[in-house]
Tab-separated table of C-alpha atoms in Angstrom:
chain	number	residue	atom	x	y	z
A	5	UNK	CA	-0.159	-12.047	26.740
A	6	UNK	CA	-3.570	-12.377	25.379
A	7	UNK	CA	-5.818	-10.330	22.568
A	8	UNK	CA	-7.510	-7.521	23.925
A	9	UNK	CA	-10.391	-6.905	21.299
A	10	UNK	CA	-12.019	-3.209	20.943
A	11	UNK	CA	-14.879	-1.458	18.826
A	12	UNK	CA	-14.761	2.020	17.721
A	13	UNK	CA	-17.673	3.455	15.184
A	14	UNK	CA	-18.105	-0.080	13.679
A	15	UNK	CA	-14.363	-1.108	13.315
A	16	UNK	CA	-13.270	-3.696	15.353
A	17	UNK	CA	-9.446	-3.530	16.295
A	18	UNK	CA	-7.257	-6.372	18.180
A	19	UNK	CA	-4.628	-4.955	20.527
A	20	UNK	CA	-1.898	-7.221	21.512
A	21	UNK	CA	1.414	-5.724	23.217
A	22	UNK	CA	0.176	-2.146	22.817
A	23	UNK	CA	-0.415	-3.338	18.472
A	24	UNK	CA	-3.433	-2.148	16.887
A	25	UNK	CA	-4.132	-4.709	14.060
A	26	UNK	CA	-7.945	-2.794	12.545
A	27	UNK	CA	-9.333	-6.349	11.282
A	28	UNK	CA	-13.593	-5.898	10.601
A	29	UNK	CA	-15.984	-2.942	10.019
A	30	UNK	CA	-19.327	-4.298	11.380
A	31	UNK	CA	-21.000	-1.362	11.224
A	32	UNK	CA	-24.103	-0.585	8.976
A	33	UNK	CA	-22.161	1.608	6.086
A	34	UNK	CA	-21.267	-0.147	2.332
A	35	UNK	CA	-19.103	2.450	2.002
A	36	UNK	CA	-16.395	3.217	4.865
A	37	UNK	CA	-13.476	5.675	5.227
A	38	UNK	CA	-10.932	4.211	6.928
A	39	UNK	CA	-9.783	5.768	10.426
A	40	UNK	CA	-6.730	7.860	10.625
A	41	UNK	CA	-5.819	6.479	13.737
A	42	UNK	CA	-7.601	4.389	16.966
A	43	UNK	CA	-7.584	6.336	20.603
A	44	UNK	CA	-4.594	8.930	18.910
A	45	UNK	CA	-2.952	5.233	18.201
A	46	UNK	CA	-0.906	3.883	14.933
A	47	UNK	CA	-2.619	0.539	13.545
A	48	UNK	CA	-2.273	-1.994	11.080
A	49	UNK	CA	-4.304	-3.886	8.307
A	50	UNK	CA	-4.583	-7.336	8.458
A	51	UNK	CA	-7.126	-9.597	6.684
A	52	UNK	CA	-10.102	-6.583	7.059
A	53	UNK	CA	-13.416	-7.878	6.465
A	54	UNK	CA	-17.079	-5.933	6.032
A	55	UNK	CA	-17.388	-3.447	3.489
A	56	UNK	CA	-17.970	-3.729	-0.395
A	57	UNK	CA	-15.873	-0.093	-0.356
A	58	UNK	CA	-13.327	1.387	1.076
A	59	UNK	CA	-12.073	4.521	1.408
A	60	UNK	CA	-8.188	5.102	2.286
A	61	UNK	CA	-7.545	8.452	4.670
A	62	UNK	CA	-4.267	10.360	3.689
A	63	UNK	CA	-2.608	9.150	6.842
A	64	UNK	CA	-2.324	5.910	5.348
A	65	UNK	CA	0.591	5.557	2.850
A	66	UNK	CA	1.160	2.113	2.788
A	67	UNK	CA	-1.132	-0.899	2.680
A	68	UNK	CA	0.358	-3.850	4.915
A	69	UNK	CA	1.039	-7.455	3.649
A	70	UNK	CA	-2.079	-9.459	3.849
A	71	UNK	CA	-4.649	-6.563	4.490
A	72	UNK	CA	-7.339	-7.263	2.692
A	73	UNK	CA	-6.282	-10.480	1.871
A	74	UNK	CA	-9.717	-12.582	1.377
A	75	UNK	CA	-11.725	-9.748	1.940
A	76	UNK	CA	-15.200	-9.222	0.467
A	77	UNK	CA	-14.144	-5.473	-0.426
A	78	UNK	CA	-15.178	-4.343	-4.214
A	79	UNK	CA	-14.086	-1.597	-4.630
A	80	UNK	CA	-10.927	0.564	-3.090
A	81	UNK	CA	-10.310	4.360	-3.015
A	82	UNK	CA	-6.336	5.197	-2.534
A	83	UNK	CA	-5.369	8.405	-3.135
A	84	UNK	CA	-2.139	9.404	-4.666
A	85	UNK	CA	-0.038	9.008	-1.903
A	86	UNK	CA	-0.256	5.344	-0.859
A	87	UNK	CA	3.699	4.370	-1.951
A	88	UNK	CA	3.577	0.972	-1.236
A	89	UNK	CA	1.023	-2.276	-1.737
A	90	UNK	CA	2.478	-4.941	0.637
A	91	UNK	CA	2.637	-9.094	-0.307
A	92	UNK	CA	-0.789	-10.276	-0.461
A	93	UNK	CA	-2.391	-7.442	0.296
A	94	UNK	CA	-5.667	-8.129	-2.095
A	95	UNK	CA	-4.622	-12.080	-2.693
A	96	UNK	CA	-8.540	-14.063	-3.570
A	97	UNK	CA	-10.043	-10.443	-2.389
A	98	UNK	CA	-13.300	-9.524	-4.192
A	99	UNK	CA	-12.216	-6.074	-5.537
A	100	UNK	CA	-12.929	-5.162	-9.015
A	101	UNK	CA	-11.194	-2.201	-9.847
A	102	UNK	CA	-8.077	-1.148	-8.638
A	103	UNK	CA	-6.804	2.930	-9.170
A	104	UNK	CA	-2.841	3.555	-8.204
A	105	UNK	CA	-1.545	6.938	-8.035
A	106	UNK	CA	1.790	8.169	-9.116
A	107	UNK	CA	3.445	7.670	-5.897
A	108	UNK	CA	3.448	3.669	-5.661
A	109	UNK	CA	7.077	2.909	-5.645
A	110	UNK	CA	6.301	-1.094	-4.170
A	111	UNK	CA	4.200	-3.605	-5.266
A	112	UNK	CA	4.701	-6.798	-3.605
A	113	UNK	CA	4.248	-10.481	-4.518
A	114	UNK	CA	1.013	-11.971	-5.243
A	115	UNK	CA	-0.606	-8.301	-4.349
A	116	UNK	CA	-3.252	-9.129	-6.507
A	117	UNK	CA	-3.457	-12.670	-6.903
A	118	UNK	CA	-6.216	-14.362	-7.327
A	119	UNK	CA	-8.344	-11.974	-7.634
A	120	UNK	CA	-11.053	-13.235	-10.113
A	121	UNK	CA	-13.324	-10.421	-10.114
A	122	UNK	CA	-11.175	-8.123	-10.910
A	123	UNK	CA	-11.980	-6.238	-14.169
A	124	UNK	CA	-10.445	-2.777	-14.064
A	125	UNK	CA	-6.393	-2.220	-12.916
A	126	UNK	CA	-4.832	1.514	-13.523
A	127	UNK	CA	-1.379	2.099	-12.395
A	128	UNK	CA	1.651	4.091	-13.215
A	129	UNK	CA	5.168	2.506	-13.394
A	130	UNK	CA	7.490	5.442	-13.606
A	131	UNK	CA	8.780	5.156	-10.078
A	132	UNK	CA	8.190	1.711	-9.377
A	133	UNK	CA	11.635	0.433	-7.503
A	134	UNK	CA	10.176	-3.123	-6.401
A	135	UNK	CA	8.010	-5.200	-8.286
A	136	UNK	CA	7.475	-8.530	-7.210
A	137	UNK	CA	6.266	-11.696	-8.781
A	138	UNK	CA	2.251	-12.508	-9.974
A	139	UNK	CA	1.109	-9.399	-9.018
A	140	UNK	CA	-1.758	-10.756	-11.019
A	141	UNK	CA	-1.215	-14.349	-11.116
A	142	UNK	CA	-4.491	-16.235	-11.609
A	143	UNK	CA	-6.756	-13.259	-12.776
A	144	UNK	CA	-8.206	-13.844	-16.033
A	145	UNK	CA	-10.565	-11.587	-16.278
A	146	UNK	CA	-8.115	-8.775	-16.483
A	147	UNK	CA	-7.380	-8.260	-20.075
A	148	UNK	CA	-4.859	-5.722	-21.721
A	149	UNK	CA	-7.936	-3.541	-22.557
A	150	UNK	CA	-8.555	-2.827	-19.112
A	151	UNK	CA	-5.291	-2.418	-17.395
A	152	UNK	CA	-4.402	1.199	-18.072
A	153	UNK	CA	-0.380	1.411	-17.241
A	154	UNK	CA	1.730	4.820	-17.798
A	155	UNK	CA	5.420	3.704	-18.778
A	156	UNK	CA	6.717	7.556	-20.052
A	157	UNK	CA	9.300	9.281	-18.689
């Protein structure tokens, strides 16, 4: 069964077995807000591409393994209900800052890996259940003066 590929507003989606994976925004916007949904359909995230910001709808909660994996995105708006950052999900991404609400309960492996212009990572670790390994591995430019994390209780 083959890749059906579709456009909607500037996103481009592939479709295979009834699957929306949302992959590109090719549109002419830096800054994009995500689509809740594609034709009243679910999607996925994998290895987006286009933007230097993104915006995350409430109808997202969890970003998939490997979504913006190698992505050119900067910059990331989640709001505080996104519970879960998949493997890989920024690995060798361009993003800068990253904001994480109270909500995140996974972080998987190598979520931030790589990541060498990152300068700016705020997150809360009071309900954290799953942590895997080098969230950060390989980012040096992220120093203890600019990761902000909440350990009370």
């Amino acid at each position: 069964v083959g890749v059906t590929v579709i456009e909607r507003d500037g996103f481009v989606f592939n479709v295979k077995n009834g699957v929306y994976t949302l992959i590109a925004y090719i549109g002419d916007e830096e800054i994009v807000t995500l689509p809740t949904d594609i034709d009243g359909n679910a999607y996925l995230i994998k290895n987006f591409f286009g933007p230097k910001t993104v915006i995350i709808p409430k109808s997202i909660t969890e970003i998939p393994e490997s979504a913006f994996r190698e992505s050119n995105i900067e910059h990331i708006v989640m709001h505080d209900g996104i519970t879960s950052i998949g493997n890989y999900a920024f690995q060798s991404s361009n993003i800068r800052e990253v904001f994480l609400g109270k909500s995140l309960i996974n972080i998987g492996y190598d979520a931030f890996e790589g990541c060498t212009n990152l300068v700016r990572a705020e997150f809360d670790l009071r309900d954290i259940q799953y942590m895997g390994n080098s969230i950060f591995g390989n980012v040096h430019s992220v120093s203890k003066e600019t990761v902000s994390i909440s350990l009370e209780m």
